[in-house]
mmCIF file of C-alpha atoms in Angstrom:
data_model
loop_
_atom_site.group_PDB
_atom_site.id
_atom_site.type_symbol
_atom_site.label_atom_id
_atom_site.label_comp_id
_atom_site.label_asym_id
_atom_site.label_seq_id
_atom_site.Cartn_x
_atom_site.Cartn_y
_atom_site.Cartn_z
ATOM 1 C CA MET A 1 27.274 -43.096 26.107
ATOM 2 C CA THR A 2 27.295 -45.913 23.770
ATOM 3 C CA ALA A 3 26.938 -45.862 20.037
ATOM 4 C CA PRO A 4 23.424 -46.994 19.859
ATOM 5 C CA VAL A 5 21.814 -44.628 22.446
ATOM 6 C CA ALA A 6 23.795 -41.765 20.883
ATOM 7 C CA GLY A 7 22.384 -42.787 17.137
ATOM 8 C CA ALA A 8 19.074 -42.804 18.367
ATOM 9 C CA ARG A 9 19.022 -39.416 20.071
ATOM 10 C CA THR A 10 20.767 -38.493 16.806
ATOM 11 C CA ALA A 11 17.584 -39.637 14.842
ATOM 12 C CA ARG A 12 14.900 -38.289 17.180
ATOM 13 C CA GLY A 13 16.878 -35.057 16.553
ATOM 14 C CA ARG A 14 16.590 -35.062 13.085
ATOM 15 C CA ALA A 15 12.903 -36.180 13.139
ATOM 16 C CA GLY A 16 11.971 -33.512 15.488
ATOM 17 C CA ALA A 17 13.682 -31.035 12.810
ATOM 18 C CA SER A 18 12.010 -32.363 10.246
ATOM 19 C CA MET A 19 8.832 -31.744 11.932
ATOM 20 C CA LEU A 20 9.630 -28.372 12.600
ATOM 21 C CA VAL A 21 10.595 -27.941 8.974
ATOM 22 C CA ALA A 22 7.719 -29.762 7.508
ATOM 23 C CA VAL A 23 4.586 -27.743 9.548
ATOM 24 C CA PRO A 24 5.376 -24.551 8.084
ATOM 25 C CA LEU A 25 6.332 -25.764 4.578
ATOM 26 C CA THR A 26 2.751 -27.608 4.675
ATOM 27 C CA PHE A 27 0.818 -24.712 5.762
ATOM 28 C CA LEU A 28 2.652 -22.451 3.433
ATOM 29 C CA ALA A 29 1.456 -25.118 0.577
ATOM 30 C CA LEU A 30 -2.200 -25.342 1.790
ATOM 31 C CA VAL A 31 -2.667 -21.098 2.154
ATOM 32 C CA TYR A 32 -0.274 -20.137 -0.703
ATOM 33 C CA VAL A 33 1.105 -22.314 -3.248
ATOM 34 C CA TRP A 34 -2.341 -24.150 -3.892
ATOM 35 C CA PRO A 35 -4.406 -20.917 -4.329
ATOM 36 C CA VAL A 36 -1.767 -19.247 -6.319
ATOM 37 C CA GLY A 37 -1.246 -22.383 -8.645
ATOM 38 C CA ALA A 38 -5.105 -22.720 -9.055
ATOM 39 C CA ILE A 39 -5.172 -18.795 -10.218
ATOM 40 C CA VAL A 40 -2.448 -19.362 -12.551
ATOM 41 C CA ALA A 41 -4.001 -22.699 -14.369
ATOM 42 C CA ARG A 42 -7.094 -21.014 -14.532
ATOM 43 C CA GLY A 43 -5.861 -18.112 -15.727
ATOM 44 C CA LEU A 44 -3.523 -19.254 -18.302
ATOM 45 C CA GLY A 45 -5.634 -22.685 -19.061
ATOM 46 C CA SER A 46 -8.314 -23.506 -21.820
ATOM 47 C CA GLY A 47 -7.098 -20.308 -23.790
ATOM 48 C CA THR A 48 -9.308 -18.098 -21.888
ATOM 49 C CA GLY A 49 -8.788 -16.186 -18.674
ATOM 50 C CA LEU A 50 -5.452 -14.109 -19.479
ATOM 51 C CA ALA A 51 -5.508 -14.169 -23.076
ATOM 52 C CA ARG A 52 -9.342 -12.963 -22.870
ATOM 53 C CA VAL A 53 -8.847 -10.438 -20.436
ATOM 54 C CA LEU A 54 -5.575 -9.052 -22.674
ATOM 55 C CA GLY A 55 -7.898 -8.826 -25.655
ATOM 56 C CA ALA A 56 -10.501 -6.947 -23.872
ATOM 57 C CA SER A 57 -10.587 -3.118 -24.269
ATOM 58 C CA VAL A 58 -11.947 -2.574 -20.380
ATOM 59 C CA THR A 59 -9.256 -4.502 -19.016
ATOM 60 C CA TRP A 60 -7.206 -1.636 -20.211
ATOM 61 C CA ARG A 61 -9.400 0.943 -19.143
ATOM 62 C CA LEU A 62 -9.616 -0.620 -15.904
ATOM 63 C CA VAL A 63 -5.431 -0.840 -15.602
ATOM 64 C CA GLY A 64 -5.400 2.832 -16.646
ATOM 65 C CA PHE A 65 -7.892 3.686 -13.959
ATOM 66 C CA THR A 66 -5.744 1.795 -11.244
ATOM 67 C CA LEU A 67 -2.706 3.434 -12.086
ATOM 68 C CA GLY A 68 -4.186 6.913 -12.578
ATOM 69 C CA GLN A 69 -5.670 7.000 -9.251
ATOM 70 C CA ALA A 70 -2.769 5.472 -7.563
ATOM 71 C CA ILE A 71 -0.530 8.050 -9.204
ATOM 72 C CA LEU A 72 -3.062 11.163 -7.998
ATOM 73 C CA SER A 73 -3.284 9.562 -4.603
ATOM 74 C CA THR A 74 0.384 9.432 -4.012
ATOM 75 C CA LEU A 75 1.157 12.936 -5.317
ATOM 76 C CA ALA A 76 -2.023 14.061 -2.955
ATOM 77 C CA THR A 77 -0.767 12.180 -0.434
ATOM 78 C CA LEU A 78 2.644 13.603 -0.493
ATOM 79 C CA ALA A 79 1.510 17.234 -0.961
ATOM 80 C CA VAL A 80 -0.337 16.725 2.491
ATOM 81 C CA ALA A 81 2.163 14.589 4.308
ATOM 82 C CA LEU A 82 5.775 16.024 3.738
ATOM 83 C CA PRO A 83 4.511 19.555 5.638
ATOM 84 C CA ILE A 84 3.524 17.341 8.458
ATOM 85 C CA ALA A 85 6.572 15.417 8.292
ATOM 86 C CA ALA A 86 8.704 18.327 8.381
ATOM 87 C CA LEU A 87 6.842 19.517 11.675
ATOM 88 C CA THR A 88 7.099 16.552 13.469
ATOM 89 C CA GLY A 89 10.578 15.725 12.257
ATOM 90 C CA ARG A 90 12.314 19.102 12.959
ATOM 91 C CA PHE A 91 10.455 20.308 15.792
ATOM 92 C CA ARG A 92 9.832 19.630 19.382
ATOM 93 C CA PHE A 93 6.340 20.488 20.951
ATOM 94 C CA ALA A 94 3.944 19.369 23.209
ATOM 95 C CA GLY A 95 1.576 16.837 21.908
ATOM 96 C CA ARG A 96 4.039 15.668 19.025
ATOM 97 C CA ARG A 97 3.532 12.205 20.017
ATOM 98 C CA PHE A 98 -0.100 12.582 20.046
ATOM 99 C CA VAL A 99 -0.209 13.798 16.666
ATOM 100 C CA GLU A 100 1.662 11.047 15.189
ATOM 101 C CA ALA A 101 -0.539 8.365 16.938
ATOM 102 C CA ALA A 102 -3.195 9.944 16.050
ATOM 103 C CA LEU A 103 -2.057 10.037 12.108
ATOM 104 C CA MET A 104 -1.482 6.100 12.602
ATOM 105 C CA VAL A 105 -5.164 5.746 13.113
ATOM 106 C CA PRO A 106 -6.448 5.847 9.684
ATOM 107 C CA PHE A 107 -3.698 3.142 8.509
ATOM 108 C CA VAL A 108 -4.784 0.363 10.713
ATOM 109 C CA LEU A 109 -8.137 0.622 9.606
ATOM 110 C CA PRO A 110 -9.825 -1.699 7.071
ATOM 111 C CA THR A 111 -10.495 -0.134 3.741
ATOM 112 C CA ILE A 112 -13.903 -0.812 3.858
ATOM 113 C CA VAL A 113 -14.127 1.308 7.174
ATOM 114 C CA VAL A 114 -12.260 4.387 5.797
ATOM 115 C CA GLY A 115 -14.690 3.907 2.757
ATOM 116 C CA ALA A 116 -17.753 3.810 4.939
ATOM 117 C CA ALA A 117 -16.725 6.847 6.618
ATOM 118 C CA PHE A 118 -16.340 9.080 3.576
ATOM 119 C CA THR A 119 -19.800 7.755 2.376
ATOM 120 C CA ALA A 120 -21.180 8.896 5.769
ATOM 121 C CA LEU A 121 -19.321 11.973 5.258
ATOM 122 C CA LEU A 122 -20.482 12.934 1.768
ATOM 123 C CA VAL A 123 -24.303 12.166 2.730
ATOM 124 C CA GLY A 124 -23.837 14.260 5.542
ATOM 125 C CA MET A 125 -22.382 17.068 3.327
ATOM 126 C CA GLY A 126 -25.660 16.506 0.854
ATOM 127 C CA ARG A 127 -23.384 15.120 -1.761
ATOM 128 C CA ASP A 128 -23.500 11.793 -3.786
ATOM 129 C CA PRO A 129 -22.192 9.164 -1.672
ATOM 130 C CA GLN A 130 -20.215 7.430 -4.746
ATOM 131 C CA GLY A 131 -17.875 10.399 -4.834
ATOM 132 C CA GLY A 132 -15.662 9.347 -7.640
ATOM 133 C CA LEU A 133 -12.229 9.833 -8.186
ATOM 134 C CA PRO A 134 -11.701 12.859 -6.160
ATOM 135 C CA ALA A 135 -13.545 11.058 -3.183
ATOM 136 C CA ILE A 136 -11.241 8.228 -3.358
ATOM 137 C CA VAL A 137 -7.906 10.429 -4.052
ATOM 138 C CA ALA A 138 -9.221 11.906 -0.675
ATOM 139 C CA ALA A 139 -9.726 8.697 1.030
ATOM 140 C CA HIS A 140 -6.632 7.302 -0.029
ATOM 141 C CA THR A 141 -4.730 10.413 1.087
ATOM 142 C CA PHE A 142 -6.233 10.247 4.723
ATOM 143 C CA PHE A 143 -5.086 6.477 4.946
ATOM 144 C CA ASN A 144 -2.120 6.778 3.692
ATOM 145 C CA LEU A 145 -0.781 9.755 5.227
ATOM 146 C CA ALA A 146 1.026 7.791 8.154
ATOM 147 C CA VAL A 147 3.522 5.906 5.985
ATOM 148 C CA VAL A 148 4.924 9.240 4.481
ATOM 149 C CA VAL A 149 4.846 10.946 7.774
ATOM 150 C CA ARG A 150 6.566 8.138 9.856
ATOM 151 C CA THR A 151 8.954 7.242 7.049
ATOM 152 C CA VAL A 152 10.010 10.565 6.070
ATOM 153 C CA GLY A 153 9.589 12.245 9.430
ATOM 154 C CA GLY A 154 11.666 9.664 10.917
ATOM 155 C CA ARG A 155 14.583 10.458 8.270
ATOM 156 C CA TRP A 156 14.350 14.003 8.548
ATOM 157 C CA ALA A 157 14.616 13.915 12.296
ATOM 158 C CA ASN A 158 18.216 12.378 12.034
ATOM 159 C CA LEU A 159 19.142 14.834 9.416
ATOM 160 C CA ASP A 160 22.235 16.733 10.505
ATOM 161 C CA PRO A 161 21.193 20.754 10.829
ATOM 162 C CA ALA A 162 24.565 21.964 10.730
ATOM 163 C CA VAL A 163 24.798 21.195 7.055
ATOM 164 C CA GLU A 164 21.578 23.376 6.220
ATOM 165 C CA GLU A 165 22.974 26.168 8.444
ATOM 166 C CA ALA A 166 26.253 26.362 6.516
ATOM 167 C CA ALA A 167 24.469 26.417 3.282
ATOM 168 C CA ARG A 168 22.402 29.367 4.833
ATOM 169 C CA THR A 169 25.657 31.082 6.029
ATOM 170 C CA LEU A 170 27.133 30.797 2.759
ATOM 171 C CA GLY A 171 23.858 32.587 1.595
ATOM 172 C CA ALA A 172 21.407 30.135 0.307
ATOM 173 C CA GLY A 173 17.837 31.294 0.818
ATOM 174 C CA PRO A 174 15.380 29.105 2.822
ATOM 175 C CA VAL A 175 14.484 27.796 -0.641
ATOM 176 C CA ARG A 176 17.321 26.823 -1.982
ATOM 177 C CA THR A 177 18.702 25.405 0.788
ATOM 178 C CA PHE A 178 15.585 23.070 0.795
ATOM 179 C CA VAL A 179 15.997 22.002 -2.662
ATOM 180 C CA SER A 180 19.594 21.857 -3.113
ATOM 181 C CA VAL A 181 20.470 20.386 0.718
ATOM 182 C CA THR A 182 17.559 18.947 2.537
ATOM 183 C CA LEU A 183 15.750 17.287 -0.339
ATOM 184 C CA PRO A 184 18.413 15.160 -1.959
ATOM 185 C CA ARG A 185 18.772 13.877 1.608
ATOM 186 C CA LEU A 186 15.161 12.798 2.103
ATOM 187 C CA ALA A 187 15.060 11.510 -1.874
ATOM 188 C CA ALA A 188 15.706 7.928 -0.831
ATOM 189 C CA SER A 189 12.765 8.148 2.389
ATOM 190 C CA ILE A 190 10.472 9.858 -0.057
ATOM 191 C CA GLY A 191 11.439 7.326 -2.742
ATOM 192 C CA SER A 192 10.355 4.296 -0.614
ATOM 193 C CA ALA A 193 7.358 5.945 0.797
ATOM 194 C CA SER A 194 5.728 6.701 -2.522
ATOM 195 C CA VAL A 195 6.115 3.387 -3.676
ATOM 196 C CA ILE A 196 3.903 1.923 -0.793
ATOM 197 C CA VAL A 197 1.519 4.689 -0.828
ATOM 198 C CA LEU A 198 1.277 3.699 -4.755
ATOM 199 C CA LEU A 199 0.797 0.080 -4.338
ATOM 200 C CA PHE A 200 -1.601 0.611 -1.412
ATOM 201 C CA SER A 201 -3.725 2.800 -3.741
ATOM 202 C CA ALA A 202 -3.644 0.664 -6.787
ATOM 203 C CA THR A 203 -4.609 -2.564 -4.751
ATOM 204 C CA SER A 204 -7.354 -0.872 -2.657
ATOM 205 C CA PHE A 205 -10.699 -2.736 -2.299
ATOM 206 C CA GLY A 206 -12.844 -1.160 -0.114
ATOM 207 C CA VAL A 207 -12.545 2.472 -0.863
ATOM 208 C CA VAL A 208 -12.779 2.142 -4.271
ATOM 209 C CA LEU A 209 -15.868 -0.173 -3.866
ATOM 210 C CA LEU A 210 -17.581 2.286 -1.604
ATOM 211 C CA LEU A 211 -16.742 5.573 -3.295
ATOM 212 C CA GLY A 212 -16.111 4.784 -7.185
ATOM 213 C CA GLY A 213 -19.750 3.158 -8.412
ATOM 214 C CA PRO A 214 -20.121 1.131 -11.184
ATOM 215 C CA ALA A 215 -18.238 3.646 -13.563
ATOM 216 C CA ARG A 216 -14.931 3.836 -11.331
ATOM 217 C CA ALA A 217 -13.582 0.126 -10.868
ATOM 218 C CA THR A 218 -9.973 -0.925 -10.454
ATOM 219 C CA LEU A 219 -8.342 -4.364 -11.115
ATOM 220 C CA GLU A 220 -9.229 -5.434 -7.510
ATOM 221 C CA VAL A 221 -12.754 -4.542 -7.700
ATOM 222 C CA GLU A 222 -13.361 -5.972 -10.869
ATOM 223 C CA ILE A 223 -11.817 -9.032 -9.778
ATOM 224 C CA HIS A 224 -14.480 -8.842 -6.898
ATOM 225 C CA ARG A 225 -17.440 -8.596 -9.342
ATOM 226 C CA ALA A 226 -16.259 -11.135 -12.046
ATOM 227 C CA THR A 227 -16.138 -13.602 -8.783
ATOM 228 C CA THR A 228 -19.534 -12.659 -6.787
ATOM 229 C CA GLN A 229 -21.402 -11.339 -9.486
ATOM 230 C CA THR A 230 -21.109 -12.843 -12.898
ATOM 231 C CA LEU A 231 -19.036 -16.028 -11.739
ATOM 232 C CA ASP A 232 -16.800 -15.152 -14.374
ATOM 233 C CA LEU A 233 -13.817 -17.254 -12.507
ATOM 234 C CA PRO A 234 -11.480 -17.429 -15.470
ATOM 235 C CA ALA A 235 -11.911 -13.616 -16.448
ATOM 236 C CA ALA A 236 -10.960 -13.125 -12.404
ATOM 237 C CA ALA A 237 -7.994 -15.209 -12.530
ATOM 238 C CA GLY A 238 -6.718 -13.291 -15.273
ATOM 239 C CA LEU A 239 -7.283 -10.019 -13.568
ATOM 240 C CA ALA A 240 -5.538 -11.334 -10.708
ATOM 241 C CA LEU A 241 -2.467 -12.310 -12.775
ATOM 242 C CA LEU A 242 -2.522 -8.670 -14.014
ATOM 243 C CA GLN A 243 -2.482 -7.798 -10.410
ATOM 244 C CA LEU A 244 0.017 -10.041 -9.540
ATOM 245 C CA VAL A 245 2.522 -8.577 -12.156
ATOM 246 C CA ALA A 246 1.504 -5.012 -11.106
ATOM 247 C CA VAL A 247 2.667 -5.823 -7.344
ATOM 248 C CA VAL A 248 5.698 -7.490 -8.423
#
């Protein structure tokens, strides 16, 4: 093969590789860097946006409610999901795979659909369709069950039962065995599942929009209101920056 031919093929190969890199980089620049840059510029520019948002007392009420409902939703999800994780992780029974699959259904639904389902449930019970904080926590628990069950249940299924049997042989009761032996080995999976549930609950939109009402808004919902109702785009950008910090 002559040098000119080899050089031409090498040049074509480099050009092809450059195209392969350029396409995803262009896509990221258009759908990620540009919008995020615009939000940052609008939120930080002209002395408005983030500065005005940080100085408003309503912002900190929004932050407090956002974090508060997320923490309550996480605790409620753990309380309901951990017994189910123990059942699916440690026991083999007919229909176990069906139970695990059924628990995944709420998680793959859009949050607006979950919120609409709970609204219809409240209306059917003769209750206020905007159920407030209890309804929000219940909907988030329903939505996030699969995260804890799959994460913790999968870890629970792989624990060596001989360690617990040894503890029982040495005189430890069921509660002490769970607290001293089982729980520490599940701590990492419980922690990771809790962080994911906390994040999903803090950034939930459809559930809070439908069930919270005007008096129960999170940062996510307030960004929507500022964008679509009051058209206060600098404030929406400032709130979006706060949301970005929370997510990070």
